Amino acid sequence: MAIFTNIVFPMLAGVFLLQCAIYFFGIRGETSHNSRYCGYFLLSFALFLIGRPVQLLSGEYPWPVLISALRMALLGMVCVPMLLLTADLQRFGRYRVSLRAMVVMGLVLGVIYAVFRLLGTTGTYPLFKLASLTAYSSTMPLLEPPWFGREVSLAVQVVLGLVLFAASLHGCIRTMRHGASPLDWRKLLLFLGVMAFGASFVVGSFVKQWAVFYVGSFVSSLIVGASVILDVYRTSHSLERSAPFLKGAILHHLSGLGGTTAGLSESFALLRKSADIDCFAMLGSRNAHADQILHHAQAIIDETWRADDCLCLPLGNNTLGIAFRAEALPREVMFDAFERIARRHEAACSTSLAIGISRPCGAVEHLQTAYREALLAHEVSVRQGGSLVIHIDSVRQASTGAPFPYAEQSALISCIRLGDSVGAASQASAYFEELKSFVGAAPGALKLRLHAAASLIVDAALSAGADAERVEGFNVQAYGGLPAMADIVSLHDWLCTLASEAARLVAEAHKEISFSVVEKARRYLAENYQRPLTQEEVARAVAISPSYLAHLFKKECGLSFSKYLVELRLDAARKLLICSDKSITQIALDVGFSDSNYFSTVFRSKTGFSPSEFRRRNQQAEGEFDLAASTNDA
């Protein structure tokens, strides 16, 4: 029986939990904090359980004691903090416990356990034999003065068990309060499993029977394993539901409608596809739907590529896209696969299938280039008629191998639309260098590309609000000088100047609009400062959002909205203090302050005087001025 409770049960539970931890780290494909915390907890818990057989079979004193101390330190320094983070127990009311504090607490408990276990252990004794190996357990007398090592080490075990039990119980309660969705049931099973182990750990320590919590650990691992199985089910169904949206985001980027290369890579990662996918094929048929094309091609695709090296994307009613990793198979095998797909489709549907294939683009980040090449090759295949497989190399000569700089082009257009002339010049320079690599530095080809780039720049400036007459003026001037340019340096300077000037015109347009909006807001404040005003009301009056109004005020006036309003009211109050006999309270109310005490406090902070002192000083100054004037008249 001792073999099962001390070797078999802990080892089985540990290995099972280790597999669960591997699932969280390597298979699940999620990088959320809770997922990582749960993975670390399962890993440390598995090592703690596997450490029990290692401890017993490590030999005689002091090895069993040292390994036992390491196991307890692992439980306190890793298991407990990770469980607390998974259960979101790092906040107690207004106080937040950091991960460092949790680890220090576990370290302190582990050191106390190790020291007193060493002090309380007098030796080891044979527990049982396993083949040629002998399992040894520590000899620890009861109530042995002066250290009472057995009692103190058991007390540490009870504390850790209570923490595990309490944290899991709290996690169960919080989970049940949020309903019973699949995600909540997954957490609930995890916390129930850990709660079972914590309870058995406490009970086993009290009755001094290790078999209690190692049998409990086996039961706990089964419950935790059920939560992982539920998570596998949930994750797979979640991926199935989100796959169409992720594929839509990929197509949105490939077709040039938006998105970033980082977003493209993330979409491929979420679909669990390789980051080395670098080639694209486009399959189209006039009389067959994309689903039919995929149905006929699926078997050949499955036997040709691994699942993570290939992604099928419906491009329209009659067109299917296939993104794949070119290095996964020789070129002749790739051609043979697409030829077989075309023949199978033609035999099944009695209609031709046009296929266009791109060159490898290097990485998934440059797949947009491969998509455009496949589109061109597919169009040629359609014009030729029949079930033809056409590679882009058959359509045009190979370029220098550098991908078209779509990312740099997008960054340049973004700078122009934002009115960032300095950034536009910098991005234009980067775009020019990449464009030069793409066309091979031939001035003629480079000029054609720059003509296309200039059209994009002009369109970006106009769409961002730049004045059309000014854009036309500098555009005509820029195009007039382009034909005479023959060297690379002149072309580079021409593009940078064009981009910088376009961004400057956009910035001027934005500034005029901003100034106009701020002027309207200032007029509204000047007419209504006497009554309570809010930023939201003024924003509605000038038809912009409150946050943008605050931004414009800070930019144009150098003051926040609230500070500008206070200054406006104080300026009006100064005039009333000098030119009227109204009371301080009445003046405060007349200029928009609801509280005369607050008005006096703000007035003193801005002028250095209270309102009454300010009035008295100005009246004295006027009296001295009148006296001096009458003396001069005399």
XYZ file of C-alpha atoms in Angstrom:
634
model
C 0.000 0.000 0.000
C 2.879 2.370 0.797
C 4.156 1.985 -2.782
C 0.829 3.178 -4.202
C 0.338 6.112 -1.834
C 3.961 7.330 -1.942
C 5.117 6.408 -5.466
C 2.298 5.485 -7.860
C -0.347 8.076 -6.948
C 2.029 11.101 -6.741
C 3.826 10.077 -9.955
C 0.619 9.531 -11.941
C -0.867 12.793 -10.674
C 2.363 14.695 -11.354
C 2.800 13.375 -14.900
C -0.851 14.100 -15.710
C -0.608 17.672 -14.403
C 2.673 18.117 -16.276
C 0.864 17.279 -19.510
C -1.821 19.816 -18.594
C 0.891 22.442 -18.058
C 2.428 21.614 -21.458
C -1.002 22.156 -23.002
C -1.199 25.657 -21.506
C 2.316 26.615 -22.595
C 2.693 24.967 -25.984
C -0.671 23.973 -27.440
C -3.374 26.294 -26.200
C -2.018 29.261 -28.145
C -3.171 31.947 -25.690
C -0.916 34.485 -23.995
C -3.281 36.000 -21.418
C -1.971 36.550 -17.893
C -4.435 34.108 -16.330
C -3.504 31.408 -18.817
C 0.205 31.809 -18.019
C -0.429 31.875 -14.250
C -2.481 28.699 -14.517
C 0.257 27.036 -16.572
C 2.950 27.966 -14.034
C 0.749 26.716 -11.195
C 0.163 23.350 -12.889
C 3.863 23.001 -13.717
C 5.044 23.735 -10.167
C 2.303 21.560 -8.668
C 3.324 18.683 -10.966
C 6.993 19.015 -9.970
C 5.994 19.087 -6.291
C 4.137 15.766 -6.676
C 6.804 14.105 -8.838
C 9.324 15.162 -6.201
C 7.765 12.779 -3.653
C 9.025 9.547 -5.304
C 12.359 11.248 -6.001
C 12.603 12.206 -2.327
C 11.942 8.674 -1.058
C 14.261 6.990 -3.579
C 17.122 9.509 -3.291
C 18.958 7.588 -0.561
C 19.632 8.018 3.103
C 19.942 11.173 5.208
C 20.342 14.070 4.360
C 19.020 13.778 0.762
C 15.374 13.058 1.598
C 15.345 16.063 3.945
C 16.896 18.425 1.384
C 14.552 17.348 -1.422
C 11.573 17.679 0.930
C 12.656 21.245 1.768
C 12.994 22.089 -1.950
C 9.531 20.691 -2.640
C 7.970 22.750 0.123
C 9.795 25.878 -1.070
C 8.418 25.227 -4.584
C 4.923 24.881 -3.152
C 5.213 28.114 -1.191
C 7.171 30.265 -3.672
C 5.501 29.253 -6.949
C 2.331 27.187 -6.446
C 0.661 29.462 -3.918
C 1.473 32.816 -5.663
C 0.384 31.484 -9.063
C -2.883 30.186 -7.613
C -3.532 33.533 -5.910
C -2.957 35.321 -9.232
C -5.155 32.850 -11.115
C -7.931 33.399 -8.558
C -7.311 37.176 -8.743
C -6.642 37.373 -5.012
C -3.781 39.872 -5.136
C -6.108 42.704 -4.050
C -7.520 42.940 -0.532
C -9.824 45.936 -0.288
C -7.689 49.008 -0.949
C -4.445 47.059 -0.625
C -2.717 45.216 -3.440
C -0.219 42.427 -2.785
C 2.538 42.271 -5.382
C 3.918 39.073 -6.872
C 7.227 39.819 -5.136
C 5.498 39.962 -1.755
C 3.808 36.620 -2.421
C 7.119 34.998 -3.401
C 8.836 36.441 -0.317
C 6.067 35.037 1.868
C 6.508 31.618 0.267
C 10.293 31.885 0.641
C 9.974 32.686 4.347
C 7.687 29.705 4.903
C 10.004 27.477 2.856
C 13.075 28.558 4.844
C 11.259 28.002 8.147
C 10.197 24.554 6.975
C 13.678 23.615 5.738
C 15.480 24.832 8.896
C 13.160 23.164 11.383
C 12.903 19.970 9.351
C 16.691 19.730 9.323
C 16.828 20.457 13.059
C 14.071 17.973 13.840
C 15.318 15.092 11.664
C 17.541 12.562 13.431
C 17.989 10.176 10.496
C 16.147 7.991 7.990
C 14.599 4.550 8.041
C 13.680 2.112 5.223
C 10.019 2.572 4.266
C 9.774 -0.160 1.599
C 11.775 -1.791 -1.219
C 11.042 -1.293 -4.895
C 13.021 -3.858 -6.928
C 16.658 -3.059 -6.107
C 15.811 0.386 -4.710
C 15.051 1.201 -1.106
C 12.730 4.038 -0.192
C 13.794 6.006 2.884
C 11.651 8.241 5.067
C 12.853 10.767 7.620
C 12.874 10.039 11.316
C 11.409 12.990 13.231
C 10.611 12.481 16.951
C 7.465 14.043 18.370
C 7.765 17.063 20.699
C 11.564 16.977 20.607
C 12.957 20.015 22.482
C 14.407 22.540 22.014
C 13.410 23.029 18.345
C 10.250 20.954 18.011
C 11.162 20.565 14.366
C 8.392 18.108 13.492
C 5.681 20.341 14.915
C 6.956 23.531 13.287
C 7.340 21.883 9.857
C 3.829 20.432 10.168
C 2.543 23.895 11.095
C 4.079 25.296 7.876
C 2.354 22.547 5.888
C -0.955 23.389 7.538
C -0.515 27.098 6.721
C 0.242 26.355 3.055
C -2.679 23.929 2.869
C -5.032 26.496 4.388
C -3.845 29.152 1.933
C -4.452 26.790 -1.005
C -7.862 25.837 0.371
C -8.928 29.423 1.133
C -7.717 30.777 -2.245
C -9.513 27.997 -4.116
C -12.678 28.479 -2.084
C -12.636 32.193 -2.863
C -12.083 31.413 -6.551
C -15.052 28.992 -6.514
C -17.315 31.581 -4.899
C -16.336 34.307 -7.381
C -16.790 31.934 -10.305
C -20.252 30.796 -9.202
C -21.362 34.397 -8.765
C -20.635 35.025 -12.450
C -22.927 32.320 -13.798
C -22.179 28.944 -15.305
C -20.742 29.552 -18.753
C -18.132 27.067 -20.092
C -15.322 29.410 -19.037
C -16.711 29.624 -15.492
C -17.078 25.843 -15.242
C -13.472 25.440 -16.330
C -12.289 27.709 -13.516
C -14.683 26.123 -11.056
C -13.256 22.639 -11.672
C -9.712 23.954 -11.375
C -10.432 25.595 -8.014
C -12.363 22.551 -6.752
C -9.412 20.330 -7.577
C -6.937 22.555 -5.751
C -9.368 22.918 -2.845
C -9.508 19.119 -2.532
C -5.710 18.963 -2.386
C -5.510 21.829 0.149
C -8.038 20.102 2.400
C -6.237 16.759 2.184
C -2.902 18.528 2.838
C -4.257 20.070 6.042
C -5.953 16.873 7.229
C -2.929 14.713 6.399
C -0.624 17.092 8.299
C -2.905 17.069 11.368
C -3.195 13.273 11.502
C 0.429 12.828 10.342
C -0.585 10.491 7.498
C 1.100 11.382 4.211
C -1.067 8.868 2.379
C -4.068 11.165 2.928
C -2.799 14.050 0.842
C -1.091 11.941 -1.808
C -4.328 10.065 -2.449
C -5.979 13.491 -2.311
C -3.473 14.759 -4.882
C -4.509 11.977 -7.258
C -8.178 12.883 -6.891
C -7.254 16.564 -7.254
C -5.382 15.904 -10.492
C -8.428 14.147 -11.956
C -10.645 17.150 -11.180
C -8.076 19.619 -12.519
C -7.658 17.430 -15.596
C -11.406 17.627 -16.190
C -11.116 21.418 -16.216
C -8.319 21.222 -18.801
C -10.368 18.863 -20.987
C -13.244 21.326 -20.800
C -10.831 24.111 -21.766
C -9.619 22.103 -24.769
C -13.225 21.681 -25.896
C -14.013 25.358 -25.372
C -10.843 26.589 -27.095
C -11.377 24.410 -30.161
C -14.972 25.623 -30.539
C -13.889 29.218 -29.974
C -11.330 28.861 -32.765
C -13.985 27.464 -35.089
C -16.257 30.435 -34.366
C -13.525 33.042 -34.773
C -11.852 31.509 -37.854
C -14.118 33.309 -40.396
C -13.417 36.676 -38.760
C -9.665 36.036 -38.682
C -9.684 34.979 -42.334
C -11.668 38.118 -43.145
C -9.014 40.252 -41.420
C -6.297 38.492 -43.431
C -8.099 39.145 -46.715
C -8.714 42.752 -45.682
C -4.964 43.233 -45.346
C -3.964 41.262 -48.451
C -6.336 43.245 -50.650
C -4.826 46.517 -49.376
C -7.948 47.748 -47.580
C -6.246 48.190 -44.212
C -4.609 46.379 -41.332
C -0.991 46.050 -40.281
C 1.688 43.418 -40.774
C 1.617 42.793 -37.023
C -2.127 42.157 -37.212
C -1.592 39.813 -40.172
C 0.996 37.799 -38.258
C -1.253 37.662 -35.188
C -4.181 36.386 -37.259
C -2.030 33.573 -38.665
C -0.816 32.736 -35.158
C -4.384 32.611 -33.771
C -5.324 30.250 -36.609
C -2.259 28.189 -35.600
C -0.597 28.609 -38.952
C 3.133 28.865 -39.568
C 4.797 32.274 -39.618
C 6.888 30.961 -42.555
C 3.938 30.870 -44.973
C 5.263 32.960 -47.855
C 3.498 31.974 -51.077
C 0.001 32.407 -52.514
C -2.090 30.625 -55.125
C -5.404 31.770 -56.574
C -7.882 29.238 -57.970
C -10.948 30.433 -59.908
C -13.748 28.897 -61.913
C -16.631 30.635 -63.676
C -19.240 27.970 -62.935
C -18.196 26.673 -59.502
C -18.413 28.142 -56.034
C -15.321 28.555 -53.851
C -16.664 25.849 -51.514
C -16.850 23.407 -54.425
C -13.276 24.227 -55.448
C -12.128 23.634 -51.856
C -14.078 20.359 -51.679
C -12.296 18.992 -54.734
C -8.884 20.314 -53.631
C -8.986 19.448 -49.927
C -7.707 15.873 -50.167
C -4.749 16.885 -52.359
C -3.964 19.835 -50.077
C -4.002 17.573 -47.006
C -1.587 15.075 -48.524
C 0.727 17.784 -49.908
C 1.087 20.232 -46.997
C 0.981 19.982 -43.233
C -2.019 21.641 -41.595
C 0.052 24.542 -40.200
C 1.836 25.163 -43.533
C -1.304 25.933 -45.522
C -4.372 28.180 -45.169
C -7.370 28.193 -47.533
C -9.170 31.530 -47.952
C -12.435 31.988 -49.893
C -11.824 35.125 -51.991
C -15.283 35.432 -53.546
C -18.095 33.389 -54.983
C -15.925 31.667 -57.571
C -12.373 32.067 -56.297
C -10.315 30.282 -53.649
C -6.978 31.482 -52.248
C -4.353 29.186 -50.777
C -1.518 30.624 -48.699
C 1.245 28.063 -48.217
C 4.880 27.625 -47.261
C 6.955 27.268 -50.422
C 9.927 25.624 -48.707
C 7.725 22.808 -47.406
C 8.078 20.898 -50.691
C 10.019 20.997 -53.992
C 8.716 23.227 -56.777
C 7.863 20.332 -59.101
C 5.801 18.690 -56.331
C 3.920 21.965 -55.837
C 3.156 22.210 -59.585
C 2.024 18.582 -59.632
C -0.348 19.201 -56.704
C -2.037 22.150 -58.435
C -2.209 20.275 -61.749
C -4.006 17.410 -59.977
C -6.406 19.873 -58.322
C -7.230 21.385 -61.737
C -7.811 17.952 -63.328
C -9.967 16.711 -60.445
C -12.091 19.860 -60.503
C -12.536 19.699 -64.292
C -13.543 16.036 -64.082
C -16.057 16.659 -61.278
C -17.635 19.921 -62.535
C -16.971 19.784 -66.273
C -15.549 23.301 -66.087
C -12.022 24.674 -66.214
C -10.090 25.895 -63.187
C -7.637 28.783 -63.665
C -4.741 28.798 -61.186
C -2.162 31.541 -60.594
C 0.834 31.081 -58.304
C 3.181 33.685 -56.826
C 6.848 33.611 -55.940
C 7.890 33.098 -52.303
C 7.846 36.464 -50.544
C 10.089 35.529 -47.606
C 7.667 35.655 -44.672
C 4.008 35.997 -43.817
C 4.514 39.754 -43.239
C 5.121 40.214 -46.991
C 2.252 37.991 -48.132
C 0.514 40.988 -49.702
C 3.175 40.969 -52.447
C 2.556 37.265 -53.063
C -1.201 37.894 -53.179
C -0.813 40.543 -55.915
C 1.492 38.315 -57.950
C -0.963 35.394 -57.697
C -3.782 37.717 -58.771
C -1.841 38.770 -61.871
C -0.925 35.180 -62.774
C -4.544 34.105 -62.234
C -5.823 36.856 -64.570
C -3.424 35.633 -67.263
C -4.640 32.052 -66.746
C -8.268 33.167 -67.109
C -7.519 35.025 -70.366
C -5.710 32.008 -71.800
C -8.694 29.748 -71.097
C -8.684 26.114 -69.985
C -7.392 24.590 -66.762
C -3.985 26.239 -66.730
C -1.541 26.504 -63.830
C 0.510 29.658 -64.398
C 3.376 30.801 -62.215
C 4.208 34.502 -62.008
C 7.662 33.760 -63.473
C 5.887 32.808 -66.708
C 4.212 36.220 -66.818
C 7.043 38.599 -66.037
C 10.737 38.482 -65.333
C 11.850 37.980 -61.787
C 12.479 41.185 -59.883
C 15.406 41.751 -57.566
C 13.661 39.533 -55.012
C 12.814 42.398 -52.698
C 9.107 42.661 -51.812
C 7.146 45.760 -52.752
C 7.344 48.227 -49.820
C 3.653 48.289 -48.909
C 4.394 48.889 -45.220
C 6.631 51.907 -45.964
C 4.067 53.234 -48.441
C 1.312 52.940 -45.835
C 3.454 54.714 -43.218
C 4.202 57.539 -45.670
C 0.507 58.047 -46.501
C -0.321 58.014 -42.782
C 2.216 60.795 -42.062
C 0.757 62.933 -44.857
C -2.799 62.496 -43.621
C -1.682 63.509 -40.121
C 0.117 66.611 -41.416
C 3.513 65.456 -40.099
C 5.934 67.048 -42.564
C 9.093 65.879 -40.754
C 7.814 62.314 -40.474
C 6.631 62.400 -44.083
C 10.109 63.331 -45.330
C 11.673 60.556 -43.245
C 9.144 57.950 -44.392
C 9.508 59.105 -47.999
C 13.251 58.475 -47.769
C 12.683 54.979 -46.348
C 10.035 54.262 -48.998
C 12.363 55.444 -51.767
C 15.181 53.143 -50.634
C 12.878 50.121 -50.527
C 11.324 51.065 -53.862
C 14.805 51.361 -55.375
C 15.605 47.832 -54.173
C 12.335 46.556 -55.623
C 12.883 47.939 -59.144
C 16.639 47.366 -59.185
C 17.657 51.057 -59.165
C 16.765 51.563 -62.855
C 15.861 55.289 -63.167
C 13.204 54.681 -65.837
C 11.317 52.072 -63.821
C 11.843 54.119 -60.690
C 10.255 57.189 -62.310
C 7.151 55.202 -63.241
C 6.825 54.015 -59.647
C 7.328 57.576 -58.373
C 4.540 58.817 -60.661
C 2.217 56.280 -59.018
C 3.480 57.267 -55.560
C 2.862 60.952 -56.328
C -0.773 60.180 -57.149
C -1.175 58.452 -53.797
C 0.438 61.399 -52.010
C -1.855 63.921 -53.692
C -4.912 61.810 -52.951
C -3.860 61.495 -49.294
C -3.409 65.263 -48.974
C -6.786 66.030 -50.544
C -8.634 63.412 -48.479
C -7.043 64.846 -45.305
C -8.504 68.292 -46.028
C -5.667 70.168 -47.759
C -6.683 73.083 -49.989
C -7.180 71.758 -53.527
C -5.772 74.857 -55.278
C -2.575 74.789 -53.220
C -2.170 71.047 -53.796
C -2.641 71.525 -57.529
C -0.060 74.322 -57.584
C 2.759 72.395 -55.951
C 1.769 69.204 -57.810
C 2.112 70.839 -61.229
C 5.429 72.328 -60.223
C 6.714 68.992 -58.928
C 5.651 67.015 -62.002
C 7.211 69.594 -64.273
C 10.684 68.909 -62.960
C 10.475 65.098 -62.814
C 11.138 64.250 -66.526
C 14.471 66.106 -66.500
C 15.795 64.175 -63.507
C 18.155 61.362 -64.410
C 20.085 60.548 -61.224
C 18.967 58.678 -58.109
C 19.782 61.519 -55.687
C 17.542 64.003 -57.522
C 14.679 61.520 -57.592
C 15.105 60.874 -53.856
C 15.035 64.607 -53.054
C 12.036 65.104 -55.338
C 9.955 62.488 -53.494
C 10.958 63.757 -50.030
C 10.090 67.357 -50.996
C 6.762 66.293 -52.481
C 5.794 64.324 -49.373
C 6.938 67.033 -46.961
C 5.071 69.775 -48.862
C 1.883 67.692 -49.032
C 2.029 67.068 -45.276
C 2.665 70.788 -44.646
C -0.453 71.734 -46.605
C -2.470 69.215 -44.603
C -1.060 70.641 -41.361
C -2.000 74.161 -42.438
C -5.536 73.024 -43.231
C -5.796 71.289 -39.852
C -4.465 74.403 -38.116
C -7.002 76.642 -39.843
C -9.807 74.299 -38.838
C -8.503 74.022 -35.278
C -8.131 77.796 -34.968
C -11.655 78.297 -36.301
C -13.106 75.815 -33.808
C -11.204 77.344 -30.888
C -12.288 80.838 -31.900
C -15.910 79.714 -31.941
C -15.460 78.161 -28.498
C -13.817 81.319 -27.155
C -16.672 83.461 -28.450
C -19.171 81.116 -26.850
C -17.305 81.355 -23.533
C -17.109 85.156 -23.744
C -20.880 85.310 -24.231
C -21.812 82.750 -21.550
C -19.094 82.751 -18.880
C -21.491 84.414 -16.396
C -23.432 81.155 -15.942
C -22.291 77.612 -15.099
C -20.511 76.063 -18.074
C -19.116 72.622 -18.763
C -16.666 71.406 -21.349
C -19.352 69.102 -22.746
C -21.780 72.014 -23.323
C -19.192 74.097 -25.173
C -18.159 71.051 -27.231
C -21.782 70.552 -28.294
C -22.026 74.227 -29.218
C -19.070 73.950 -31.629
C -19.975 70.399 -32.793
C -16.880 68.491 -31.664
C -16.162 65.970 -28.922
C -15.221 67.200 -25.412
C -11.860 65.423 -25.480
C -10.920 66.990 -28.829
C -12.015 70.417 -27.581
C -9.688 70.018 -24.591
C -6.860 68.983 -26.924
C -7.386 71.983 -29.215
C -7.580 74.447 -26.319
C -4.294 73.177 -24.933
C -2.693 73.329 -28.380
C -3.960 76.743 -29.507
C -4.214 78.653 -26.213
C -1.529 76.988 -24.126
C -4.117 76.459 -21.351
C -6.562 73.730 -20.506
C -10.254 74.457 -21.003
C -10.926 74.864 -17.272
C -7.921 77.158 -16.734
C -8.913 79.318 -19.696
C -12.440 79.670 -18.322
C -11.099 80.612 -14.877
C -8.788 83.241 -16.422
C -11.695 84.645 -18.436
C -13.847 84.947 -15.321
C -11.026 86.449 -13.246
C -10.344 89.064 -15.915
C -14.017 90.063 -15.837
C -13.911 90.113 -12.024
C -10.900 92.469 -12.018
C -12.788 94.933 -14.181
C -15.844 94.801 -11.902
C -13.718 95.228 -8.772
C -12.166 98.387 -10.216
C -15.176 99.893 -11.988
C -18.151 98.975 -9.759
C -19.258 99.114 -6.134
C -20.762 95.601 -6.137
C -20.002 93.296 -3.223
C -17.424 90.519 -3.563
C -20.169 87.921 -3.385
C -22.203 89.602 -6.120
C -19.157 89.929 -8.379
C -18.336 86.254 -7.864
C -21.842 85.282 -8.914
C -21.855 87.710 -11.862
C -18.711 86.217 -13.395
C -19.870 82.578 -13.038
C -18.485 81.442 -9.670
C -21.083 79.674 -7.536
C -19.145 80.163 -4.271
C -17.609 83.487 -3.154
C -15.112 81.713 -0.875
C -13.838 79.621 -3.773
C -13.717 82.779 -5.912
C -11.582 84.530 -3.262
C -9.240 81.523 -3.012
C -8.733 81.337 -6.788
C -8.359 85.125 -7.078
C -5.646 85.190 -4.398
C -3.783 82.278 -5.980
C -3.708 84.071 -9.347
C -3.060 87.676 -8.291
C -1.469 87.389 -4.868
C -4.237 89.527 -3.312
C -7.709 88.894 -2.027
C -10.524 90.584 -4.024
C -11.001 93.280 -1.340
C -7.235 93.965 -1.181
C -7.084 94.198 -4.971
C -10.001 96.685 -4.983
C -8.477 98.796 -2.171
C -5.039 98.967 -3.830
C -6.517 100.023 -7.162
C -8.767 102.643 -5.521
C -5.727 104.077 -3.672
C -3.768 104.162 -6.910
C -6.610 106.006 -8.663
C -6.880 108.472 -5.736
C -3.144 109.224 -5.877
C -3.407 109.663 -9.643
C -6.350 112.123 -9.251
C -4.462 114.053 -6.519
C -1.395 114.342 -8.733
C -3.537 115.523 -11.634
C -5.271 118.220 -9.540
C -1.898 119.444 -8.212
C -0.565 119.794 -11.725
C -3.696 121.708 -12.739
C -3.148 124.093 -9.841
